[in-house]
Short mmCIF file of C-alpha atoms and ligand atoms in Angstrom, two decimals:
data_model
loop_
_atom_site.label_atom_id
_atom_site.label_comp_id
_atom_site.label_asym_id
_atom_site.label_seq_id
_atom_site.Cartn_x
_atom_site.Cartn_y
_atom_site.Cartn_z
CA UNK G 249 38.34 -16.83 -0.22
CA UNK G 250 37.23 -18.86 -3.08
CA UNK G 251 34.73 -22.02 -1.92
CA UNK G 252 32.52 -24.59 -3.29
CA UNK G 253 29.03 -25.87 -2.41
CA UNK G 254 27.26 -28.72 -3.66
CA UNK G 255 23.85 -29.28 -3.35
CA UNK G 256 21.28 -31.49 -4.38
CA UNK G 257 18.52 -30.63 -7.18
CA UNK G 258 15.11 -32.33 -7.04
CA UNK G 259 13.97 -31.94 -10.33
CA UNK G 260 10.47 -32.79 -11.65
CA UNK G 261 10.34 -35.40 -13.60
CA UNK G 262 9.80 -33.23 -17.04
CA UNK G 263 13.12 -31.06 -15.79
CA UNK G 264 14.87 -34.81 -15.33
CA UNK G 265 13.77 -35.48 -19.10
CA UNK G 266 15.24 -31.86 -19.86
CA UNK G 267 18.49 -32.61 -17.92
CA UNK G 268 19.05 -35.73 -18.82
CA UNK G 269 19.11 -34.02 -22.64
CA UNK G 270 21.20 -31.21 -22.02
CA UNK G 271 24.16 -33.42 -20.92
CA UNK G 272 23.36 -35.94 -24.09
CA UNK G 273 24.01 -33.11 -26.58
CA UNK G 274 26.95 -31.68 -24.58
CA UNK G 275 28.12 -34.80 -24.63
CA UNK G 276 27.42 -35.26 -28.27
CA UNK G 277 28.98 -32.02 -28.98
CA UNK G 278 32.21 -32.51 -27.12
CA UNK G 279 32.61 -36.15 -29.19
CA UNK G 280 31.96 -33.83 -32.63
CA UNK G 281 34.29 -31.26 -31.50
CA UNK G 282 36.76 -34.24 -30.53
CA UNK G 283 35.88 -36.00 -33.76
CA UNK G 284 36.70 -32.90 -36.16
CA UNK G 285 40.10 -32.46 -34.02
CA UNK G 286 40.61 -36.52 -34.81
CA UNK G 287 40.28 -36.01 -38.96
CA UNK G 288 42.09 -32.71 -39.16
CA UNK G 289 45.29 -34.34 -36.96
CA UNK G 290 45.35 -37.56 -39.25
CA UNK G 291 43.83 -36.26 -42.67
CA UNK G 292 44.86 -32.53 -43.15
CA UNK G 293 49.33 -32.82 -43.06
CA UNK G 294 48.84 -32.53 -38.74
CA UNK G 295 47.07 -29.20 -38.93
CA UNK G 296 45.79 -28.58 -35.72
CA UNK G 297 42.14 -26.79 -34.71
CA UNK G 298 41.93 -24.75 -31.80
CA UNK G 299 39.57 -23.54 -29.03
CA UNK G 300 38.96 -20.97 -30.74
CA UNK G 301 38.28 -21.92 -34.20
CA UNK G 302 35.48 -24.62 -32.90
CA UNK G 303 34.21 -21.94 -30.92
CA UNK G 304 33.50 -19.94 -33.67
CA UNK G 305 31.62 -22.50 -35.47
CA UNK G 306 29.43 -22.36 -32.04
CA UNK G 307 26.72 -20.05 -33.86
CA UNK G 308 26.31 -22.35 -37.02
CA UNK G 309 25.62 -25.48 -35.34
CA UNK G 310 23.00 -23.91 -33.18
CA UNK G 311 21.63 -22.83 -36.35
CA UNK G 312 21.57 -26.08 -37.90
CA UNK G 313 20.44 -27.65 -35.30
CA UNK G 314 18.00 -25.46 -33.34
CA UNK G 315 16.40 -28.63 -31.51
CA UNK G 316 19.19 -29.73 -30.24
CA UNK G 317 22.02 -27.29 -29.86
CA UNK G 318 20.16 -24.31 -30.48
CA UNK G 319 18.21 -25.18 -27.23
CA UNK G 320 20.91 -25.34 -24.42
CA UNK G 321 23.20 -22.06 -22.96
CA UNK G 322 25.88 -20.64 -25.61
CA UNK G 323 28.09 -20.43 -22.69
CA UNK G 324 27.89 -23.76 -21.69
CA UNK G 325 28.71 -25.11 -24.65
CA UNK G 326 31.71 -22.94 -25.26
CA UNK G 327 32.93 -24.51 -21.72
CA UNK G 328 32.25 -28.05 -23.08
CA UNK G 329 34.59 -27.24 -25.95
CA UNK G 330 36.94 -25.95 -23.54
CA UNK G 331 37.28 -28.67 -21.74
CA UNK G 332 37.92 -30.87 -24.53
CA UNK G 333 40.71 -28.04 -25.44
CA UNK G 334 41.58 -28.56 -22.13
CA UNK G 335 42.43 -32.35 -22.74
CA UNK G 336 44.03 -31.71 -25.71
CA UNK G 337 46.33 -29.31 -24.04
CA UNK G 338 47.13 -32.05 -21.03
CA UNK G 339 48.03 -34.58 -24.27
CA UNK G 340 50.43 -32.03 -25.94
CA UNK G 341 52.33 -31.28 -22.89
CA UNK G 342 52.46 -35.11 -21.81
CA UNK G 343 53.70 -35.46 -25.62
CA UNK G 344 56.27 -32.90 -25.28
CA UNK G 345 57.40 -33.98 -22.18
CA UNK G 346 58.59 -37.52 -23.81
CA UNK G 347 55.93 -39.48 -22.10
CA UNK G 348 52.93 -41.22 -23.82
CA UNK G 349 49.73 -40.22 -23.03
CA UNK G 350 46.64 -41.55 -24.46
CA UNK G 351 44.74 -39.39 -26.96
CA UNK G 352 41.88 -38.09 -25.92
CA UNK G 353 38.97 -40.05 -25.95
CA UNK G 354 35.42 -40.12 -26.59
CA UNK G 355 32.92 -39.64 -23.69
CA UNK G 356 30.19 -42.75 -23.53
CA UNK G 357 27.13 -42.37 -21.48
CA UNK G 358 27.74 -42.38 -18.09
CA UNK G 359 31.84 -41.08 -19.07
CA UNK G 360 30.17 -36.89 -19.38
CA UNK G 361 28.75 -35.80 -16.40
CA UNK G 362 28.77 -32.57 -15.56
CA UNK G 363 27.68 -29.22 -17.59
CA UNK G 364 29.17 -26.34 -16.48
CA UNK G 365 28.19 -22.85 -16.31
CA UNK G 366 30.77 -20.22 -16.48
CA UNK G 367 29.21 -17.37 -15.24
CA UNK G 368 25.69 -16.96 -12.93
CA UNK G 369 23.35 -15.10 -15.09
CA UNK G 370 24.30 -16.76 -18.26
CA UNK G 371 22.17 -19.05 -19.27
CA UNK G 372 21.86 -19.87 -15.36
CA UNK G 373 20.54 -18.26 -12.57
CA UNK G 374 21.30 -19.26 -8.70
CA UNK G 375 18.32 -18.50 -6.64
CA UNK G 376 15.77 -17.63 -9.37
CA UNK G 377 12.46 -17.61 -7.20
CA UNK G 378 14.34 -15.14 -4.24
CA UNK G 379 10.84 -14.28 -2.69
CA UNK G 380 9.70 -18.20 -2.74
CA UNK G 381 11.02 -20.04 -0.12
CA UNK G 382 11.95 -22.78 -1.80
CA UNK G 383 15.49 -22.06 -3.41
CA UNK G 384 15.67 -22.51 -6.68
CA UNK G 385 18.20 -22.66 -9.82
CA UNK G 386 17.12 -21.33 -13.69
CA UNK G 387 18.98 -23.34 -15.79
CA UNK G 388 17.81 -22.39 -19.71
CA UNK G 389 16.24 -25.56 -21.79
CA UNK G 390 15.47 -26.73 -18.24
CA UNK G 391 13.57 -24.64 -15.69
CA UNK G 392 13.70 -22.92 -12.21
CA UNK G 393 15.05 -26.37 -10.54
CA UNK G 394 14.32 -26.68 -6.58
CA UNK G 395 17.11 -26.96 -5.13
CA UNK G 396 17.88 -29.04 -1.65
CA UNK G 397 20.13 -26.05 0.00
CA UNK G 398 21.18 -27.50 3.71
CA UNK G 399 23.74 -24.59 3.74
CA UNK G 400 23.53 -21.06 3.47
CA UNK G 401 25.90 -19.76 0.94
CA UNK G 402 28.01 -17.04 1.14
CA UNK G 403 29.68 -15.06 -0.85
CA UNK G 404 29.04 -14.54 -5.06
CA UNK G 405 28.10 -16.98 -6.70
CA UNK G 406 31.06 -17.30 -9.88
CA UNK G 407 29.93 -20.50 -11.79
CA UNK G 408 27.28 -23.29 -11.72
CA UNK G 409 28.22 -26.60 -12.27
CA UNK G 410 24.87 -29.35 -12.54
CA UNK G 411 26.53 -32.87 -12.27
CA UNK G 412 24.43 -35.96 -12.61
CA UNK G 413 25.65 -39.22 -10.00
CA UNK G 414 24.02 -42.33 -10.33
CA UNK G 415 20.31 -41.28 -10.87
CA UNK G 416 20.85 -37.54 -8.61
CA UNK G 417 21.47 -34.28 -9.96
CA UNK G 418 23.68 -31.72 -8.23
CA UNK G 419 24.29 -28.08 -8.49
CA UNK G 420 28.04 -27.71 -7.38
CA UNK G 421 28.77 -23.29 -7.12
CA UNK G 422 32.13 -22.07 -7.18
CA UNK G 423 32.09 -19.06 -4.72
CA UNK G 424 34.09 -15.93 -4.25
CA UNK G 425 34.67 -13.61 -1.54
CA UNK G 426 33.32 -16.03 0.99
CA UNK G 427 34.52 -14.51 4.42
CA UNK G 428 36.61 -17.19 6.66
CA UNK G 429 35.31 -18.57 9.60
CA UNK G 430 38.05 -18.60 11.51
CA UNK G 431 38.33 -20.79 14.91
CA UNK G 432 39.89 -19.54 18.13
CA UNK G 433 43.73 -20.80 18.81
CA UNK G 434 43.69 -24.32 20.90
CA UNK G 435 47.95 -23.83 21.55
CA UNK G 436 47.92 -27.82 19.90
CA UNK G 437 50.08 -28.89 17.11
CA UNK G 438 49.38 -32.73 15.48
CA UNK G 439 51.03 -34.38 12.87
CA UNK G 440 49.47 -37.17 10.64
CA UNK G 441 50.34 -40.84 9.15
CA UNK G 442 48.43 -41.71 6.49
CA UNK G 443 48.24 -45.93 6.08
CA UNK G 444 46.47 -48.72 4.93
CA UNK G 445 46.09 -50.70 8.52
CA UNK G 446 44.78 -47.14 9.91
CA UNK G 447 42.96 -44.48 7.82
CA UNK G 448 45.32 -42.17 9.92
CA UNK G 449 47.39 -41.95 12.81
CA UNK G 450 48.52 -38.99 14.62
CA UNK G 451 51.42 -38.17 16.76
CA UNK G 452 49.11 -37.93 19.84
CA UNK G 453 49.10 -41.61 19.24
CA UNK G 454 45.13 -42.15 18.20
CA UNK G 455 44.32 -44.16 15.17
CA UNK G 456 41.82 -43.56 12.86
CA UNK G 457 40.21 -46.45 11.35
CA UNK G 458 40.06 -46.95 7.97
CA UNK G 459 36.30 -47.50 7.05
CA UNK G 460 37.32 -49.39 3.83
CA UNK G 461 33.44 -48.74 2.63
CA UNK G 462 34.67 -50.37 -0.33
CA UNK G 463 35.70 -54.27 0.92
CA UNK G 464 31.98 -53.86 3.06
CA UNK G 465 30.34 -53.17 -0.13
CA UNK G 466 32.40 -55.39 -2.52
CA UNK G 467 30.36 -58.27 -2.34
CA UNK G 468 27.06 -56.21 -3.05
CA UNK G 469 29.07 -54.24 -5.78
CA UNK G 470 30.92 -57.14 -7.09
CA UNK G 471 27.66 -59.14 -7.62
CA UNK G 472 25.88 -56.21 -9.31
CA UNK G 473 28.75 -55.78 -12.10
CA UNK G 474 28.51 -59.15 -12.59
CA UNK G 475 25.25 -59.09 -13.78
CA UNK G 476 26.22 -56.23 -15.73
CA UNK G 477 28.41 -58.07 -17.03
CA UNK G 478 26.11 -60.65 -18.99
CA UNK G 479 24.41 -58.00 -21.04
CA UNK G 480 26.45 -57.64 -24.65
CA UNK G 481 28.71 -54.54 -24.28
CA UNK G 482 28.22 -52.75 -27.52
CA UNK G 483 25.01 -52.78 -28.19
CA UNK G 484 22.70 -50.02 -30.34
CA UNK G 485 20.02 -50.23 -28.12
CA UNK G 486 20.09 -51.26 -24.44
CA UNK G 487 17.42 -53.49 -22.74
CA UNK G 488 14.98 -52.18 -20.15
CA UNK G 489 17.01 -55.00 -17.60
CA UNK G 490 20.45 -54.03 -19.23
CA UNK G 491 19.68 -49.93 -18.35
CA UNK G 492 18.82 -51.51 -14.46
CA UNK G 493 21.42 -53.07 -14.41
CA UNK G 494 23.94 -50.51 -15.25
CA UNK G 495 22.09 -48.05 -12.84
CA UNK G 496 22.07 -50.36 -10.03
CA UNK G 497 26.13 -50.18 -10.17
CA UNK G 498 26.67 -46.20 -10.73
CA UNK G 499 24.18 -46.24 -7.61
CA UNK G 500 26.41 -48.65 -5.40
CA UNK G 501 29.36 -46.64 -6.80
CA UNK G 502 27.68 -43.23 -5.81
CA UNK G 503 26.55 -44.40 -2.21
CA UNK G 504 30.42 -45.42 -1.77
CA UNK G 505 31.82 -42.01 -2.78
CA UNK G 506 29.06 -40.22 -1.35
CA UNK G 507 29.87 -42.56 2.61
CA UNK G 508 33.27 -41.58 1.86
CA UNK G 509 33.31 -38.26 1.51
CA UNK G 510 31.03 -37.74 4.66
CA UNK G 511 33.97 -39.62 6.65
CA UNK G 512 36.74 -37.25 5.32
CA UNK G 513 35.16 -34.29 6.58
CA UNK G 514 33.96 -35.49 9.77
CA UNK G 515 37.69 -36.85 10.12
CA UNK G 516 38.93 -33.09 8.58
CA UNK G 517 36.57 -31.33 11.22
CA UNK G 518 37.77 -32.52 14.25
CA UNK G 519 41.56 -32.46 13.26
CA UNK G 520 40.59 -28.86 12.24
CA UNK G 521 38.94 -28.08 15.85
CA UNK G 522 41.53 -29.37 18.08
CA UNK G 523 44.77 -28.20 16.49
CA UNK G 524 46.31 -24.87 15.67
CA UNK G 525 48.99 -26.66 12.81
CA UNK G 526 48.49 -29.99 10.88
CA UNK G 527 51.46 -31.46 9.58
CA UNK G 528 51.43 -34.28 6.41
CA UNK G 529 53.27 -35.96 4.47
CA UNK G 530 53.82 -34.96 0.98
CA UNK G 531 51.87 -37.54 -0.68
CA UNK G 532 52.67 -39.09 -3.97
CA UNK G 533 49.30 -41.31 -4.76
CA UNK G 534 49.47 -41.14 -8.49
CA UNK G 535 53.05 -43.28 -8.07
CA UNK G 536 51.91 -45.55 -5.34
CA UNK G 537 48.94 -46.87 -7.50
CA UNK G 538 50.47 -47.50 -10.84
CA UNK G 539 51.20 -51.01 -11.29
CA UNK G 540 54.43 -52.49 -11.47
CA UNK G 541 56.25 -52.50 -14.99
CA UNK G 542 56.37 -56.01 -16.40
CA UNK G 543 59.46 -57.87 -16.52
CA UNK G 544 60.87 -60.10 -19.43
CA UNK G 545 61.92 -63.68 -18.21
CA UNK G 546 65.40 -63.46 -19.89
CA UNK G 547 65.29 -67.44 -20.00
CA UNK G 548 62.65 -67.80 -21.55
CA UNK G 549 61.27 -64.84 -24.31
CA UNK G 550 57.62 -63.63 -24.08
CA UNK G 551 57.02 -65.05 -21.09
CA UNK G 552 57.26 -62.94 -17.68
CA UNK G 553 58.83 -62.81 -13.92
CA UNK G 554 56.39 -62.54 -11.50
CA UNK G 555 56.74 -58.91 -10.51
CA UNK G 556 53.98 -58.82 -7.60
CA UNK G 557 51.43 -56.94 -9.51
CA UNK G 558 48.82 -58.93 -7.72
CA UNK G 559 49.85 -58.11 -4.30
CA UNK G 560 50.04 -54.75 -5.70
CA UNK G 561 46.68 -54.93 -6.68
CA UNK G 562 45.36 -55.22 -3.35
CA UNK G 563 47.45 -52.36 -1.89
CA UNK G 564 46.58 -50.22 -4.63
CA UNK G 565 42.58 -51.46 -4.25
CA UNK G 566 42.73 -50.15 -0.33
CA UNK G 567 44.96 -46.80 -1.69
CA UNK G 568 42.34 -45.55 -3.83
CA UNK G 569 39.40 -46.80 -1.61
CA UNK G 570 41.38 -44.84 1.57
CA UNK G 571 41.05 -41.53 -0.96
CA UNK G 572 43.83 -40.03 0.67
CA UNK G 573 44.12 -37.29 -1.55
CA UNK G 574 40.55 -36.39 -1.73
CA UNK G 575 40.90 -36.32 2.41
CA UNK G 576 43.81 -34.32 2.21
CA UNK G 577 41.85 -31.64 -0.55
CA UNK G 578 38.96 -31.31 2.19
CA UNK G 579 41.14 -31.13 4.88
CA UNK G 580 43.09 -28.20 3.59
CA UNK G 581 40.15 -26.55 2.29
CA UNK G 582 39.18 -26.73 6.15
CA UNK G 583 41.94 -25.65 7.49
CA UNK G 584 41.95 -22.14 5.23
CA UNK G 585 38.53 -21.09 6.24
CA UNK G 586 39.47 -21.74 9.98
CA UNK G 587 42.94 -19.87 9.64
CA UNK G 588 44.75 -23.40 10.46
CA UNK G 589 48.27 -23.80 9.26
CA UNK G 590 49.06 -26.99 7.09
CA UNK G 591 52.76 -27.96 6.60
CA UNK G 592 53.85 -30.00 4.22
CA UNK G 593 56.81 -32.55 5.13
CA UNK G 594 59.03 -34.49 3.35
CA UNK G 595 57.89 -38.56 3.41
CA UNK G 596 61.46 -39.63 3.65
CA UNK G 597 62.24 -42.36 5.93
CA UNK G 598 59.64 -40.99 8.64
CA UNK G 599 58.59 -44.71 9.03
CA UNK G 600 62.32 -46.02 9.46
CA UNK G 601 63.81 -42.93 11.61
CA UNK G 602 64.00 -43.60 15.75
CA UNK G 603 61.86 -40.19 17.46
CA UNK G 604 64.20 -40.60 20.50
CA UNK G 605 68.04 -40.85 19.54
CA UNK G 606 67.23 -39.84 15.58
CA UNK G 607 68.85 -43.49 14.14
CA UNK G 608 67.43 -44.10 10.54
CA UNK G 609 67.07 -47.76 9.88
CA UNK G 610 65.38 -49.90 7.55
CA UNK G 611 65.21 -52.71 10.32
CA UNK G 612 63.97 -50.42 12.84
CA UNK G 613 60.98 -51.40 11.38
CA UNK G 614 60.22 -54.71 12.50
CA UNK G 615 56.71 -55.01 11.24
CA UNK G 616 53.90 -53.17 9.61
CA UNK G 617 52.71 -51.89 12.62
CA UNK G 618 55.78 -52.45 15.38
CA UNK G 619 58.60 -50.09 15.55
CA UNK G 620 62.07 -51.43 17.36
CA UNK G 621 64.96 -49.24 17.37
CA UNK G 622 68.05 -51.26 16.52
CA UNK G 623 70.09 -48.40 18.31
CA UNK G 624 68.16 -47.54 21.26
CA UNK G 625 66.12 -50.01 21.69
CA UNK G 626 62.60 -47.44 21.66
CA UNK G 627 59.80 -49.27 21.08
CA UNK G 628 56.30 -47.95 19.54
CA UNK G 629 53.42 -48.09 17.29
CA UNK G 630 54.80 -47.84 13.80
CA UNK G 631 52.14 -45.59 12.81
CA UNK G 632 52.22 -43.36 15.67
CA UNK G 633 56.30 -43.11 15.49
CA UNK G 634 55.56 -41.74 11.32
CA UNK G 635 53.20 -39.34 12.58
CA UNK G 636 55.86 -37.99 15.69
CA UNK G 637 58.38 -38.07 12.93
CA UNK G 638 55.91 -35.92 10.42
CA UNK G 639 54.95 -33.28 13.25
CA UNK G 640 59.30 -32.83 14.21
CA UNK G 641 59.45 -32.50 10.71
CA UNK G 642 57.36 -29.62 10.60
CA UNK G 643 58.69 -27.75 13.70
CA UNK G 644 62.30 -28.00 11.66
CA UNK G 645 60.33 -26.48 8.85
CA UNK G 646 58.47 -23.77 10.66
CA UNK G 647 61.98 -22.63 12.76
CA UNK G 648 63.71 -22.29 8.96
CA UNK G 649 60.80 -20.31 7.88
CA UNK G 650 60.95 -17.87 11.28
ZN1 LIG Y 250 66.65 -44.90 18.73
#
């Protein structure tokens, strides 16, 4: 079983110098490499460079620049450039496919991240200083970095991943052979309704609040980017107040991802505990936050219908700030180490069909959150009723698959 860890670094302050460097030239590196791909696609009759032809070059620019380049892991770099190949590759196929994606752009500060390590011993070590008791991570042009490890980990260690949030540094490891962990049977099956009034509901009928660490934050957040917001944008050199000012959002930013992600697996874990299969709906988040198309007023040309994009705006504001799909990652990540079963339902009508006598019906649902059968006359929680109709969903799907 494959499984990631992330933990947090505590550099000294000459290793935060060092690491703040090593992702500046990656960075600078991956705009070059995105850069050369730029001139030959316009300039050269569309010739295209690949992976492996930048690669190649690796050894030269290292050479040239031995301050620089020459000082970070040959590995790493080569995973920088794939990653750009990696975009490019994402742009062709959106190309091909008829739609039109943007072409890949370069990364500004604060837009590159991570640096990635493909392999442990590569220009990286996980636990360098074994006999110390103070884990550690070798990371070349950097140092044996002490690392804040609240976790054992198990299994090997494949690749090495040192991220930079806000002002923290992380080591995230990708891990192989990790044994499962599995829980003992409970006999309990649940099934889950993901919404904006709840975080979740399930068909046992309890309701998970949506923390909405966003809204709670908004006002500190929103008055922080305005401030931003007064410095000049493109600038050569930014102010001492300007850089504060820019870290003081990332920070709010990183505190809100970082509360987030703390409620999804506590929420995960105890789902996880108590039942033996979880049931979902098949999500489609990606859909549900794009903003409507504009419409043309036909009466009158270049001006436009209203086509509810603000409202939208809102509900799309609370969909990404719920993070279903990030909740939905952990949680099946969960359930695999424990040996739970996840089954994945159609979303169709669940909110509009009747539990009891089975009647689908747009008016069944009377409002967001009260269900009315117009048939029947059964009466529930219009949350709760989705999640019923997500867990009979799944018992339909696990007798076909018996
Ligand atoms: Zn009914």
């Amino acid at each position: 079983m494959i499984r990631a860890y992330k933990f947090l670094l505590r550099p000294t302050a000459r290793q935060t110098v060092a690491l703040g460097e090593m992702l500046r030239d990656h960075r600078s590196l991956y705009n070059a490499a995105l850069q050369e791909r730029r001139d030959a696609y316009q300039h050269a009759s569309k010739t295209s460079i690949k992976y492996g032809d930048q690669s190649a070059q690796l050894k030269e620019i290292r050479a040239f620049d031995p301050e620089r380049q020459g000082r970070w892991s040959f590995s790493s770099q080569q995973a920088t450039l794939r990653r750009l190949d990696k975009a490019f590759q994402a742009f062709f196929r959106r190309v091909k496919a008829g739609q039109t994606p943007g072409y890949p752009r370069f990364k500004g500060v604060g837009h590159f991240d991570t640096v990635t390590f493909p392999k442990d011993g590569d220009g990286c070590r996980w636990d360098s200083t074994p006999h110390d008791a103070q884990t550690r991570v070798r990371l070349q042009g950097v140092g044996h970095v002490r690392v804040h490890r609240h976790r054992p980990v198990q299994g090997r260690v494949k690749t090495i991943s040192v991220k930079c949030e806000g002002n923290r540094w992380y080591a995230v490891l990708a891990c192989d052979n990790v044994p499962a962990e599995e829980l003992p049977p409970t006999g309990g099956n649940v099934g889950i309704d993901m919404g904006i009034t709840h975080f979740l509901t399930t068909s046992n009928g309890e309701h998970i609040a949506n923390p909405r660490f966003l809204q709670v934050m908004a006002d500190e957040l929103a008055e922080a980017q305005r401030h931003l917001a007064t410095f000049p944008k493109r600038t050569r050199q930014r102010t001492k107040r300007h850089r504060a000012a820019a870290q003081k959002v990332a920070k709010l930013h990183a505190k809100i991802r970082r509360q987030r992600a703390d409620f999804h697996h506590k929420t995960a874990r105890a789902l996880i505990t108590d039942h033996d299969v979880i049931a979902h709906e098949r999500l489609n988040t990606a859909g549900m936050a794009k903003s409507p198309a504009p419409k043309a007023d036909p009466e009158q040309p270049g001006t436009f219908l209203p086509n509810g994009a603000a409202a939208k705006a809102g509900l799309n504001r609370s969909i990404l700030d719920a993070g279903w799909a990030q909740f939905l990652g952990i949680l099946a990540n969960k359930a695999e180490r424990a040996g739970r079963l996840m089954v994945l339902v159609d979303a169709r009508n669940t909110s509009r069909t009747c539990p009891d006598c089975g009647h689908v019906a747009k008016e069944n649902r009377v409002t967001q959150a009260k269900f009315e059968c117009v048939r029947c006359g059964f009466e529930a929680n219009a949350d709760h009723v989705g999640a019923t109709n997500v867990l009979n969903r799944a018992g339909l799907v696990l007798c076909a698959a018996a």
